[in-house]
Short mmCIF file of C-alpha atoms in Angstrom, two decimals:
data_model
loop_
_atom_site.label_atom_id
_atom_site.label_comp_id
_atom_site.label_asym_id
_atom_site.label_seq_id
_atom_site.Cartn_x
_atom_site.Cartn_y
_atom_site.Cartn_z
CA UNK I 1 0.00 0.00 0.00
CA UNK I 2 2.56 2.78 -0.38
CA UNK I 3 0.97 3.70 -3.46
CA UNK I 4 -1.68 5.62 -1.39
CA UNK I 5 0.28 7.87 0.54
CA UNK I 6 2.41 8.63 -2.61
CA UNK I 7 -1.33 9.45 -4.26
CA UNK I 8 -2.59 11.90 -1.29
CA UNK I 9 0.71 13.55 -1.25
CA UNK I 10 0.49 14.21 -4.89
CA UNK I 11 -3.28 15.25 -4.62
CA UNK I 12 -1.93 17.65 -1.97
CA UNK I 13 1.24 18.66 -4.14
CA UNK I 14 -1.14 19.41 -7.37
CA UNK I 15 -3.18 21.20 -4.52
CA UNK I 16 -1.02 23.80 -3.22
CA UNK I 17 0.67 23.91 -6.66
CA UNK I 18 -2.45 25.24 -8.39
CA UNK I 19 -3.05 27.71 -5.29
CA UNK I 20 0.09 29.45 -5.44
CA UNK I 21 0.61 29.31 -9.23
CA UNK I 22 -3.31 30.61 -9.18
CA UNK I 23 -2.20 34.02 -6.44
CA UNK I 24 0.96 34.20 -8.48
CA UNK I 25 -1.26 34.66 -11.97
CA UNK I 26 -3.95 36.59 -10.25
CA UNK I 27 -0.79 38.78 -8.90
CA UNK I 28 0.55 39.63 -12.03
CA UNK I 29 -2.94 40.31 -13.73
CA UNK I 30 -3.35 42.49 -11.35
CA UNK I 31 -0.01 44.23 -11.67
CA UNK I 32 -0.63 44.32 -15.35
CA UNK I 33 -3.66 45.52 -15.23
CA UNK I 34 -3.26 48.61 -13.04
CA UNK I 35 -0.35 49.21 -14.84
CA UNK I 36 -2.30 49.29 -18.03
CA UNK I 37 -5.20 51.24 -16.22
CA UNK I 38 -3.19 54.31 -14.75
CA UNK I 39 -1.58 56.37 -17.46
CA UNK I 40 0.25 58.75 -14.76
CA UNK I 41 1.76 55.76 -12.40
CA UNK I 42 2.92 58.99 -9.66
CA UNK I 43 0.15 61.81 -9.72
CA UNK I 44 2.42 63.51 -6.65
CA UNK I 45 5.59 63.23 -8.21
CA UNK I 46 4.28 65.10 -11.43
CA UNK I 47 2.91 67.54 -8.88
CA UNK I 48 6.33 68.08 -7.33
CA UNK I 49 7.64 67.96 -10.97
CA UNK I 50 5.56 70.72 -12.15
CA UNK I 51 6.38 73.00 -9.06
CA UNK I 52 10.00 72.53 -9.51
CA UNK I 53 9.84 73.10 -13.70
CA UNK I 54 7.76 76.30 -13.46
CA UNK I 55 9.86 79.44 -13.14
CA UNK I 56 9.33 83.28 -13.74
CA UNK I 57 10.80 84.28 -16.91
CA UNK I 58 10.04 88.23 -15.63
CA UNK I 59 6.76 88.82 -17.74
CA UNK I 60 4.90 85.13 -16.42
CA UNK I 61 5.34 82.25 -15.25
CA UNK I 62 6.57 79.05 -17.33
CA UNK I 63 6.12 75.56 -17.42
CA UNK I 64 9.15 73.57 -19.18
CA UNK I 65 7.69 72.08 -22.54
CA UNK I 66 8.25 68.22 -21.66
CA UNK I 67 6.10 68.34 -18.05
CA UNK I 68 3.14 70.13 -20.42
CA UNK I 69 3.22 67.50 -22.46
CA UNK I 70 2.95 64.91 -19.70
CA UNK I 71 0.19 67.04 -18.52
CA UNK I 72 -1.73 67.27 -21.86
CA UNK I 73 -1.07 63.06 -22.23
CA UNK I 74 -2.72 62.86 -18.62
CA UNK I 75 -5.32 65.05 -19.00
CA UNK I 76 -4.39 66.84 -15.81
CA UNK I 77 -4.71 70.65 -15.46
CA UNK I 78 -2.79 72.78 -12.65
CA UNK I 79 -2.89 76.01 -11.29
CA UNK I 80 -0.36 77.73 -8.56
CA UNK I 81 -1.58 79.58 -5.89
CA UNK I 82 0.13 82.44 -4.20
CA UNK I 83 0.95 81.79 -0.70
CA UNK I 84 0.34 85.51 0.21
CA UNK I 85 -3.14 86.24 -1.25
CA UNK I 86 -4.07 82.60 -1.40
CA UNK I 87 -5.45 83.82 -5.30
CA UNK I 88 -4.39 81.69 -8.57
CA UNK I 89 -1.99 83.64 -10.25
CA UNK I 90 -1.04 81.00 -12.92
CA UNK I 91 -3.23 78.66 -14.51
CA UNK I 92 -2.96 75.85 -17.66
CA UNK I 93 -4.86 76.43 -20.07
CA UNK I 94 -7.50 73.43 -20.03
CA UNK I 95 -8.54 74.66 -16.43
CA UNK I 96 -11.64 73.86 -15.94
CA UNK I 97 -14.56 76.81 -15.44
CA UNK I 98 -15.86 74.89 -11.92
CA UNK I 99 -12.55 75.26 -10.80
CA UNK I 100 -11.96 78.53 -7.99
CA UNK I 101 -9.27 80.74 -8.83
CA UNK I 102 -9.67 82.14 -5.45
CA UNK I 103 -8.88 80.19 -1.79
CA UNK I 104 -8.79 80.09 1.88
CA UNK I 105 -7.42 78.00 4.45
CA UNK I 106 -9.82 75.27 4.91
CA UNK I 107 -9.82 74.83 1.32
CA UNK I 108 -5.84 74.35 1.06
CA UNK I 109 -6.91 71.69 3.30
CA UNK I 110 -9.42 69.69 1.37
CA UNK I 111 -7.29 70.47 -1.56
CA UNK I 112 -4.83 68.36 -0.09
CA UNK I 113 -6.73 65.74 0.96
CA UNK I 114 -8.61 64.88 -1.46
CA UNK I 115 -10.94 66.55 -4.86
CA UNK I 116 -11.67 70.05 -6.10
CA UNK I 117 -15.31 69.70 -8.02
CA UNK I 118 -14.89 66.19 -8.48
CA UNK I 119 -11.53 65.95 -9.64
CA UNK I 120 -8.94 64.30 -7.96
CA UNK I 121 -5.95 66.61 -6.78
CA UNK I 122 -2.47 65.88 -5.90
CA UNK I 123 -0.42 69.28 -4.51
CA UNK I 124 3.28 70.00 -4.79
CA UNK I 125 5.46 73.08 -3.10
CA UNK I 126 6.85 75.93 -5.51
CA UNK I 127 9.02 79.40 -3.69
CA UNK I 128 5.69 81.23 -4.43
CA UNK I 129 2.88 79.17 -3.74
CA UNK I 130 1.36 75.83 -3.74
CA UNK I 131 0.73 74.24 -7.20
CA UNK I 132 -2.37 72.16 -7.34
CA UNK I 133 -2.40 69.45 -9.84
CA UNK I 134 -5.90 68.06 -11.07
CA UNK I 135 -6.89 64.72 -12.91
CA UNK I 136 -9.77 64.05 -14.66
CA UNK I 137 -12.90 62.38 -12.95
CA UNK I 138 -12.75 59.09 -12.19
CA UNK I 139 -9.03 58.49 -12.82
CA UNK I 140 -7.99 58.21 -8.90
CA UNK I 141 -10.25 57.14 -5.99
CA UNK I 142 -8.29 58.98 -3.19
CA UNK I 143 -8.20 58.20 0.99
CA UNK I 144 -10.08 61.26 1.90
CA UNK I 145 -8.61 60.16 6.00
CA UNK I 146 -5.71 58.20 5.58
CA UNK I 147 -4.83 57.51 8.77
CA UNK I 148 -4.15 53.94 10.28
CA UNK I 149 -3.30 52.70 14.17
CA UNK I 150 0.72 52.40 14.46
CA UNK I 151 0.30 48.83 15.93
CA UNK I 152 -1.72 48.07 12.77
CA UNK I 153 1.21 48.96 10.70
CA UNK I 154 4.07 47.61 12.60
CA UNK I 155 2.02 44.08 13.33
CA UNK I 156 1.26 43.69 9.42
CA UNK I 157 3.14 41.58 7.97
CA UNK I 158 2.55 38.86 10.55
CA UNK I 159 -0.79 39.43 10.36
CA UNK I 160 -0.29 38.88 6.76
CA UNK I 161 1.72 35.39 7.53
CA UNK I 162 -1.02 34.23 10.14
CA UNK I 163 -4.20 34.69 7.95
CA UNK I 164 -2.24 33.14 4.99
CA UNK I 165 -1.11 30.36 7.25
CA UNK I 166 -5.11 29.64 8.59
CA UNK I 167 -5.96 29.83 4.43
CA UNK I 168 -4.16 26.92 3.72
CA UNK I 169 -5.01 24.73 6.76
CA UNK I 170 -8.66 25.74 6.12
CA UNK I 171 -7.88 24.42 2.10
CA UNK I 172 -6.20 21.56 3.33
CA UNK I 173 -8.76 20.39 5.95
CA UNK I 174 -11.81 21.25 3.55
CA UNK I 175 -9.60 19.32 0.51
CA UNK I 176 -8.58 16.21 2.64
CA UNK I 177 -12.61 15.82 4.68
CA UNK I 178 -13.99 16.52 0.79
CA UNK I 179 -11.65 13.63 -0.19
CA UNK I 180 -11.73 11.12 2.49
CA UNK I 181 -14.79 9.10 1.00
CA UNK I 182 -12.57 8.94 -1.90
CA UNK I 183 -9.11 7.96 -0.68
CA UNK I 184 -11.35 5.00 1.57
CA UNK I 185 -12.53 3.93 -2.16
CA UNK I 186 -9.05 3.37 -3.48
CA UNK I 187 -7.73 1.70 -0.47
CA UNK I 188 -9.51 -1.54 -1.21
CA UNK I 189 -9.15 -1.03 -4.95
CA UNK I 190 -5.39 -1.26 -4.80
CA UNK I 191 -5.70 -4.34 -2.54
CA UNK I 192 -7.62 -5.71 -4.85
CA UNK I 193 -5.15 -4.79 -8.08
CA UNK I 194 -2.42 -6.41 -5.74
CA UNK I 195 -4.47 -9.58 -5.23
CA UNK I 196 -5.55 -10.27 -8.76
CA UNK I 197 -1.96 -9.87 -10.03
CA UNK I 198 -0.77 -12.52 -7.03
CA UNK I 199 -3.75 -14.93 -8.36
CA UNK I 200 -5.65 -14.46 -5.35
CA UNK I 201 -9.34 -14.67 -4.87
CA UNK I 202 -10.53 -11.36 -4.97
CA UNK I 203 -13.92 -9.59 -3.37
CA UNK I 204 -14.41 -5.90 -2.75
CA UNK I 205 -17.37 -4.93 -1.51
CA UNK I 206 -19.17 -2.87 -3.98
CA UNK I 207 -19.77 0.29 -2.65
CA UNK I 208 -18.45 3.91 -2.04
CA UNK I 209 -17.74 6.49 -4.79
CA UNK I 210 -15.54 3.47 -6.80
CA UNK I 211 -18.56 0.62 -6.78
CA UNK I 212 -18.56 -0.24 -10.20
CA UNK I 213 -14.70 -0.46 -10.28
CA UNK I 214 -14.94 -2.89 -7.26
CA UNK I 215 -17.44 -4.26 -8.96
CA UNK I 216 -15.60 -5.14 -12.09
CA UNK I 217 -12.52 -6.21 -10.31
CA UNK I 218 -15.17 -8.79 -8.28
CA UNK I 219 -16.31 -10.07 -12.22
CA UNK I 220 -12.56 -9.98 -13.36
CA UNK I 221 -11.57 -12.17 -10.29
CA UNK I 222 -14.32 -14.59 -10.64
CA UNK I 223 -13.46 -15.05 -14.51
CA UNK I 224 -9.78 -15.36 -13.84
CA UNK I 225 -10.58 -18.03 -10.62
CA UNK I 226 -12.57 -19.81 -13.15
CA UNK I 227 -10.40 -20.16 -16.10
CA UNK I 228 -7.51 -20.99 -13.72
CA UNK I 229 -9.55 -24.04 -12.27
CA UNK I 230 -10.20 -24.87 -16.15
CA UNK I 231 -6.90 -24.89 -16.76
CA UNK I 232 -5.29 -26.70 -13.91
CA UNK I 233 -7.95 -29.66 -14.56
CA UNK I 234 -7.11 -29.47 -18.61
CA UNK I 235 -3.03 -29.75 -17.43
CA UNK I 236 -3.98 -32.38 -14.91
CA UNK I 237 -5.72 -34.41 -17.84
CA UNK I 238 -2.88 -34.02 -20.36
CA UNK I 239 -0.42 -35.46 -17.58
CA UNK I 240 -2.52 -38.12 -16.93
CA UNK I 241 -2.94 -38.85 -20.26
CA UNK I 242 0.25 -38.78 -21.47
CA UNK I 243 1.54 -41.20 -18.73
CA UNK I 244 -1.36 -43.36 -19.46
CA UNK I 245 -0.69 -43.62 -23.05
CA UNK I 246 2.79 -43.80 -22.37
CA UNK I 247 1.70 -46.96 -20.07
CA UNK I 248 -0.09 -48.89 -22.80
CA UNK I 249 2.55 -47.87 -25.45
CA UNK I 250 5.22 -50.15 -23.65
CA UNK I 251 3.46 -53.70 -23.94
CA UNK I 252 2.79 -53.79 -27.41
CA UNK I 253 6.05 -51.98 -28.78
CA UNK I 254 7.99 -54.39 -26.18
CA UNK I 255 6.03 -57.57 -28.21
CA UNK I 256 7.17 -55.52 -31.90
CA UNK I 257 10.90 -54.61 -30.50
CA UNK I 258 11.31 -58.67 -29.41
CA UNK I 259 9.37 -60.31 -32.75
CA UNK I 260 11.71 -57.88 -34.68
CA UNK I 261 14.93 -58.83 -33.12
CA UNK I 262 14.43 -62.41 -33.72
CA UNK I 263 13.37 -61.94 -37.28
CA UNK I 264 16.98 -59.41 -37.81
CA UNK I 265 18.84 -62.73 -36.69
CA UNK I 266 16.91 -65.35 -38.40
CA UNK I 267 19.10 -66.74 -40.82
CA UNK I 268 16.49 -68.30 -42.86
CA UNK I 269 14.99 -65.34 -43.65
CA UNK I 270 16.13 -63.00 -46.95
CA UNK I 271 18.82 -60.55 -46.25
CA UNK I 272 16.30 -57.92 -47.26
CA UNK I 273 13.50 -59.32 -44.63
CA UNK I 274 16.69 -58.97 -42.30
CA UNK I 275 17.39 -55.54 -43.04
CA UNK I 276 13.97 -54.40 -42.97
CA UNK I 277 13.42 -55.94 -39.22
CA UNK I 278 16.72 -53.97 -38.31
CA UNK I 279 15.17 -50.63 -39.37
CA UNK I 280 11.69 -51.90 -36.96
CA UNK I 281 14.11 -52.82 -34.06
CA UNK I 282 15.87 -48.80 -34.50
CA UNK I 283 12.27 -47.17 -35.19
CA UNK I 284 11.43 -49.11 -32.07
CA UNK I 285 14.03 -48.09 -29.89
CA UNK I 286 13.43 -44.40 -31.21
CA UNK I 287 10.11 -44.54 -29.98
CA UNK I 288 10.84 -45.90 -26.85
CA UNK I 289 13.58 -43.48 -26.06
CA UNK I 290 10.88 -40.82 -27.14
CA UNK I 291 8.18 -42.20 -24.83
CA UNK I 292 11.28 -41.76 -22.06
CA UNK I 293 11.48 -38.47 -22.98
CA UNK I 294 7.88 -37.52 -22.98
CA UNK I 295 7.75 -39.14 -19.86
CA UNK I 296 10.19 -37.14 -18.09
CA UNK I 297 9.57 -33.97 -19.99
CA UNK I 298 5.54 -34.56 -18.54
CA UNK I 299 7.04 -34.76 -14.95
CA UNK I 300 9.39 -32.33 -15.19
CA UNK I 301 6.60 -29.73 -16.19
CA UNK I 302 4.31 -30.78 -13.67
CA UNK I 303 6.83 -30.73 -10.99
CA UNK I 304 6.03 -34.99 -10.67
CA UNK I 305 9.35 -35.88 -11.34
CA UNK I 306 11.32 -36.50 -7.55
CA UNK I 307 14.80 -34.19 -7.11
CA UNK I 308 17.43 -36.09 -5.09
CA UNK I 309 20.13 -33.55 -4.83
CA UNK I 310 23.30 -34.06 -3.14
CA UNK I 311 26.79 -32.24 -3.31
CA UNK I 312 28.14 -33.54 -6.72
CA UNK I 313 31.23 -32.88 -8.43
CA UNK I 314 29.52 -31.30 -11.62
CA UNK I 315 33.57 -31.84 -12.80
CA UNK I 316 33.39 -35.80 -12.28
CA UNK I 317 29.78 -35.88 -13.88
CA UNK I 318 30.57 -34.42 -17.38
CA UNK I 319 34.13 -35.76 -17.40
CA UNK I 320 32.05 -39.06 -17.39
CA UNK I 321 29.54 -38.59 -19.95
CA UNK I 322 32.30 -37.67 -22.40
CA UNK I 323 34.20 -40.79 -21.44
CA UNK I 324 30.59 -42.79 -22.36
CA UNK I 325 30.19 -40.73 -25.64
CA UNK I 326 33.81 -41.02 -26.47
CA UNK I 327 33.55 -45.03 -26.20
CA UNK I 328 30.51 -45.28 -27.62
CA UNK I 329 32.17 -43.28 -31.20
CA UNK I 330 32.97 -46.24 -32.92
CA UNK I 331 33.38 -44.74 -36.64
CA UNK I 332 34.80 -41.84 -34.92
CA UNK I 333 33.05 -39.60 -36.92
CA UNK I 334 31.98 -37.50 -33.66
CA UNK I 335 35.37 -37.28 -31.54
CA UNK I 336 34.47 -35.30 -28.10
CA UNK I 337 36.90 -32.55 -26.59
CA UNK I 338 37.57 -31.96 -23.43
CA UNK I 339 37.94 -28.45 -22.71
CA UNK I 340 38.17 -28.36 -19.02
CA UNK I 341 41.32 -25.84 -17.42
CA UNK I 342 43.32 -28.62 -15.74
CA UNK I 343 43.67 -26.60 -12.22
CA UNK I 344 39.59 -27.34 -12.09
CA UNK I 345 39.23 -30.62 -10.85
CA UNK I 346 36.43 -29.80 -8.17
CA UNK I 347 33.11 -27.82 -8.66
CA UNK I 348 30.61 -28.87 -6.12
CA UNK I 349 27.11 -27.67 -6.40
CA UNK I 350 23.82 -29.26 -4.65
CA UNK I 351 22.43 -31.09 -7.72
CA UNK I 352 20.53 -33.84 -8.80
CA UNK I 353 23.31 -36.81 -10.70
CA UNK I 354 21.01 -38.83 -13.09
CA UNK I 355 19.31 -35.50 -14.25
CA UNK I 356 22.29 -33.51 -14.74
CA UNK I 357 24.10 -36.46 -16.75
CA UNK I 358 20.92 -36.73 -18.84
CA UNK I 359 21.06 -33.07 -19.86
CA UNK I 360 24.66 -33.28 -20.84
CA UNK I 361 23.88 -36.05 -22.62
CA UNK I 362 21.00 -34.44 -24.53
CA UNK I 363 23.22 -31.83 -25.43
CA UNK I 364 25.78 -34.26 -27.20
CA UNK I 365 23.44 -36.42 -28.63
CA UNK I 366 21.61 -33.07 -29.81
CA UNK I 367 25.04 -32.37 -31.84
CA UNK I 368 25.65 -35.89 -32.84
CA UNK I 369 22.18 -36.03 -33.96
CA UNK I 370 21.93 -33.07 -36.25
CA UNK I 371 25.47 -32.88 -37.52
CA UNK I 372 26.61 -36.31 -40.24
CA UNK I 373 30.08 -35.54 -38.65
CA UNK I 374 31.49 -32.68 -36.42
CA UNK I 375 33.82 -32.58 -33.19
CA UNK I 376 32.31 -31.77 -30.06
CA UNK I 377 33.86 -29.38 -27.28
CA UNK I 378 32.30 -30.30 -23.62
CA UNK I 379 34.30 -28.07 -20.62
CA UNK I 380 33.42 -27.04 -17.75
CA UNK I 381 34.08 -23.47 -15.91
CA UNK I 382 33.62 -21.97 -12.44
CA UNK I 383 33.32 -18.00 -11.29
CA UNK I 384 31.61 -15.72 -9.50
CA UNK I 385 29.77 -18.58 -7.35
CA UNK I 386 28.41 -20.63 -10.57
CA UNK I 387 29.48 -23.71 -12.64
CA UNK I 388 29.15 -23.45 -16.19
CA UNK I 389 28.76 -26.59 -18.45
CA UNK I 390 29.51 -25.61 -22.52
CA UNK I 391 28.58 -28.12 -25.38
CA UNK I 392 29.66 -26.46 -28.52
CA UNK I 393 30.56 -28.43 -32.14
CA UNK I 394 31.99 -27.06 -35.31
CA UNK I 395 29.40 -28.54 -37.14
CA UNK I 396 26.29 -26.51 -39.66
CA UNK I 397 25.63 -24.71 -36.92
CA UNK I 398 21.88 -22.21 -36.83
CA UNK I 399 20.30 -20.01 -38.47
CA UNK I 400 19.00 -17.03 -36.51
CA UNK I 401 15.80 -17.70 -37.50
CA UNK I 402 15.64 -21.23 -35.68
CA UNK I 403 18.20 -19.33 -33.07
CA UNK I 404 14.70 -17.31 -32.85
CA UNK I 405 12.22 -20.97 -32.88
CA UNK I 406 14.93 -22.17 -30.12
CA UNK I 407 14.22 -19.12 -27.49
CA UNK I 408 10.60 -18.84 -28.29
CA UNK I 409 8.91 -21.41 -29.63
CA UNK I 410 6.30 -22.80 -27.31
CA UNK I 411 6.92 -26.47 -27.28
CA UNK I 412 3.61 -29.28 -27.23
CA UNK I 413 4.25 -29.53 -23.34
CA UNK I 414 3.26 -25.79 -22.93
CA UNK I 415 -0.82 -24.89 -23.20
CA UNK I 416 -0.59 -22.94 -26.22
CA UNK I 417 -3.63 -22.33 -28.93
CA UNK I 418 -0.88 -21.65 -31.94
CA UNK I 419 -0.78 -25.56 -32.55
CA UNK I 420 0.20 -25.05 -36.35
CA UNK I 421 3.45 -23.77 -35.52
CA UNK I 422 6.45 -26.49 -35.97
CA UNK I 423 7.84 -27.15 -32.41
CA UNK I 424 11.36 -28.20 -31.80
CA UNK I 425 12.25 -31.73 -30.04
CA UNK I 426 12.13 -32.68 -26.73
CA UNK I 427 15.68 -33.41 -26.54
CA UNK I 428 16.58 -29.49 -25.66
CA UNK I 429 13.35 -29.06 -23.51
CA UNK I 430 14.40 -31.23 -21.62
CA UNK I 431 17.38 -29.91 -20.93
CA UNK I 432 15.32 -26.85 -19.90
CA UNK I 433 13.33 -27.55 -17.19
CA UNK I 434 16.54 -30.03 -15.65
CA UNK I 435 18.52 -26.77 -15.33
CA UNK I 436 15.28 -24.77 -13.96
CA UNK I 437 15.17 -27.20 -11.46
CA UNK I 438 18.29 -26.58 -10.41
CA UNK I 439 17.65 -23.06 -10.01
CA UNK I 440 20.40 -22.46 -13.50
CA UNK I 441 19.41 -20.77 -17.01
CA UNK I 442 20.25 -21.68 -20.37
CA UNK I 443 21.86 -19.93 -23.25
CA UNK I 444 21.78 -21.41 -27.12
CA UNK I 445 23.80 -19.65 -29.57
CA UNK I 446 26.67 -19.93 -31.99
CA UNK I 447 29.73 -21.36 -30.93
CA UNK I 448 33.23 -20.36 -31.07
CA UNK I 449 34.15 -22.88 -33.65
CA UNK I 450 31.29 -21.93 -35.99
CA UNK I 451 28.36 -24.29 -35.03
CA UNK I 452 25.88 -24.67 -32.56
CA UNK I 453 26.58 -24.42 -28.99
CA UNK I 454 24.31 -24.59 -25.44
CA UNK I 455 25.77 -23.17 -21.71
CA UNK I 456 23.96 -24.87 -18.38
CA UNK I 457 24.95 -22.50 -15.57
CA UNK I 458 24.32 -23.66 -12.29
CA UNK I 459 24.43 -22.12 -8.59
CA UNK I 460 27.74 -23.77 -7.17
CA UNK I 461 27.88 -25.10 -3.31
CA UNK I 462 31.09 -24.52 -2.99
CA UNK I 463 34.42 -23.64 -5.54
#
């Protein structure tokens, strides 16, 4: 179940994500915006610009050509009154008619504060007067008392902190209660996810925000229960009826193997007769030694056959089987190598004799029989806690294509529904599932000396 916590803490990642890339965007809006919506950005700075730019040239006063034009852009009039007669003694020349050109104290006062007929001022100090800068309606909204407590100020930024900091637990607490129906849904989901891919039973019960989910997972369960109880009774039949056939194969092909061998030595019978009862006695043996194989192969796969492993010398074991092949090479048109370093005499591993000797010999016989006349390399190597047996031949060697058939082919001892494809013999699968039992892989490829060549690698007990 860690994928749950991994899920709320991403929930609550995307969460706070999209909240701060949300004030961020809002943020800058708003910057643009404002930006956009205020043509003079600093109303009192222009105000203070304007007092300092107008001068007395000894007939009137003047106001420097580049702060009228950022007046005119504005839309802002001004006028400067005298500090003496408190009377407007210079004026632009877009002042508006509502606009006094005559004040008093009091009205200094709301001057600075806030509007003059509506329109927003801002004020800035000149030697001989105040100037009064005006905007047009609407373009500022101004504090008319803008006055705040001093604890207020000072305490703000915390304040700031501390109702951003309740925010997000409020966010948080309404997200994860709004969400807790739905993380209790997906609990039992995943459970269920887990189970089916373990071939358990599975049963979720069906409701919550995720009941049809559960629900399907229930159906998918009960379809792959089903078709796993199919199958294990269609395997159990094939074994059973593979050693039964394999039974009732024996008796009669023992009756055609012993009626054959005394016709191949009759001497009253035609050579050809003889010849032809020679060729029944080698079919026969064929099949039997195929029936052998079918019968191990069967056990094998169905984990039937008994392991009686013991600390072997996998060293002794394959030096032997070459010794029996070598004898057995009569024509010597199949000499066998050994290619064994002579420092490795001992490589014990925990394995089972009879079935390791009858890959090996698999493996030979698998050159011998697919090769008119080759040499055969058998060695043996230990490292890094393994033991590595190596058939290889110089023979025709493979193709990559039935490299390809080799690797993947599903043989007639796996349930398979492609039963047009050609399978390869029994021989090699054999030599398989020995080695699987063992706990050791197998590798096929091309061998050093150009033809075909098979590696058994095996866990070693001790080098």
């Amino acid at each position: 179940m860690k994928s749950v916590p991994k899920l709320i803490r991403r929930f609550i990642g995307i969460m706070l994500l999209s909240a701060v890339l949300i004030i961020g965007l809002n943020l800058i809006l708003l910057a643009v915006y404002s930006l956009n919506q205020m043509p003079n950005r600093h109303p009192w700075q222009t105000a203070g610009e304007v007092a300092d730019h107008l001068h007395w040239d000894g007939h009137e006063y003047v106001l420097s050509s580049e702060t009228a034009l950022e007046l005119k852009t504005s839309g802002a009039w001004a006028v400067l009154i005298d500090n003496k007669t408190m009377q407007v003694i210079w004026q632009t020349d877009d002042l508006p008619q509502t606009v006094p050109v005559s004040y008093c104290a009091s009205d200094i006062a709301g001057i600075t504060r806030g509007y003059i007929d509506g329109y927003p001022t801002f004020t800035g100090e000149s030697e001989k007067g105040l100037v009064v800068l005006g905007y047009p309606k609407d373009s500022f909204w101004k504090h008319m008392w803008p006055s705040w407590d001093y604890r207020l100020i000072a305490s703000l930024p915390r304040t700031i902190l501390t109702v951003l900091a309740m925010n997000t637990v409020l966010v948080f607490m309404i997200y994860f209660f709004a969400n807790t129906r739905l993380f209790g849904s997906v609990k039992p989901i995943i459970n269920g996810i887990q189970a089916l891919s373990a071939g358990e039973a599975v049963h979720i019960k069906e409701k919550g925000l995720l009941s049809e989910l559960a629900a399907n997972i229930n159906r998918t369960s009960e379809i792959l229960q089903s078709k796993d109880k199919m199958l294990e009774k269609k395997e159990t039949a094939r074994a059973n009826w593979i050693a039964g056939v394999s039974h009732d194969i024996r008796t009669p092909l023992s009756m055609v193997m012993g009626y054959a061998c005394q016709l191949e030595s009759d001497r009253r019978l035609p050579k050809d007769s003889c010849q032809k009862a020679s060729v029944i006695v080698k079919q026969s043996e064929r099949m039997r030694n195929l029936i052998s194989d079918l019968n191990l192969a069967s056990r094998l796969e169905y984990n039937m056959q008994p392991l009686h492993p013991e600390k072997q010398n996998v060293v002794a074991i394959v030096r032997q089987v070459a010794v029996d092949f070598i004898n057995m090479d009569i024509e010597g048109s199949h000499p066998v190598v050994w290619e064994t370093d002579e420092a490795l005499t001992v490589c014990t591993a925990n394995v089972d004799r009879d079935l390791i000797r009858r890959a090996v010999s698999n493996l030979i016989q698998n050159c011998i029989s697919h090769n008119n006349a080759c040499r055969i390399h058998v060695g043996v190597t230990a490292e890094n806690g393994t033991c590595t047996i190596t058939v290889a031949d110089d023979g025709k060697g493979v193709s990559d294509e039935q490299l390809e058939k080799l690797n993947s082919s599903p043989h007639y001892m796996v349930c398979d529904e492609n039963t047009a494809q050609q399978r390869h013999g029994l021989g090699l699968l054999i030599v398989r599932q020995i080695t699987a039992a063992h706990n050791g892989n197998v590798s096929m490829g091309r061998s050093r000396y150009g033809g075909f060549e098979a590696a058994l690698t095996l866990p070693a007990d001790n080098i």
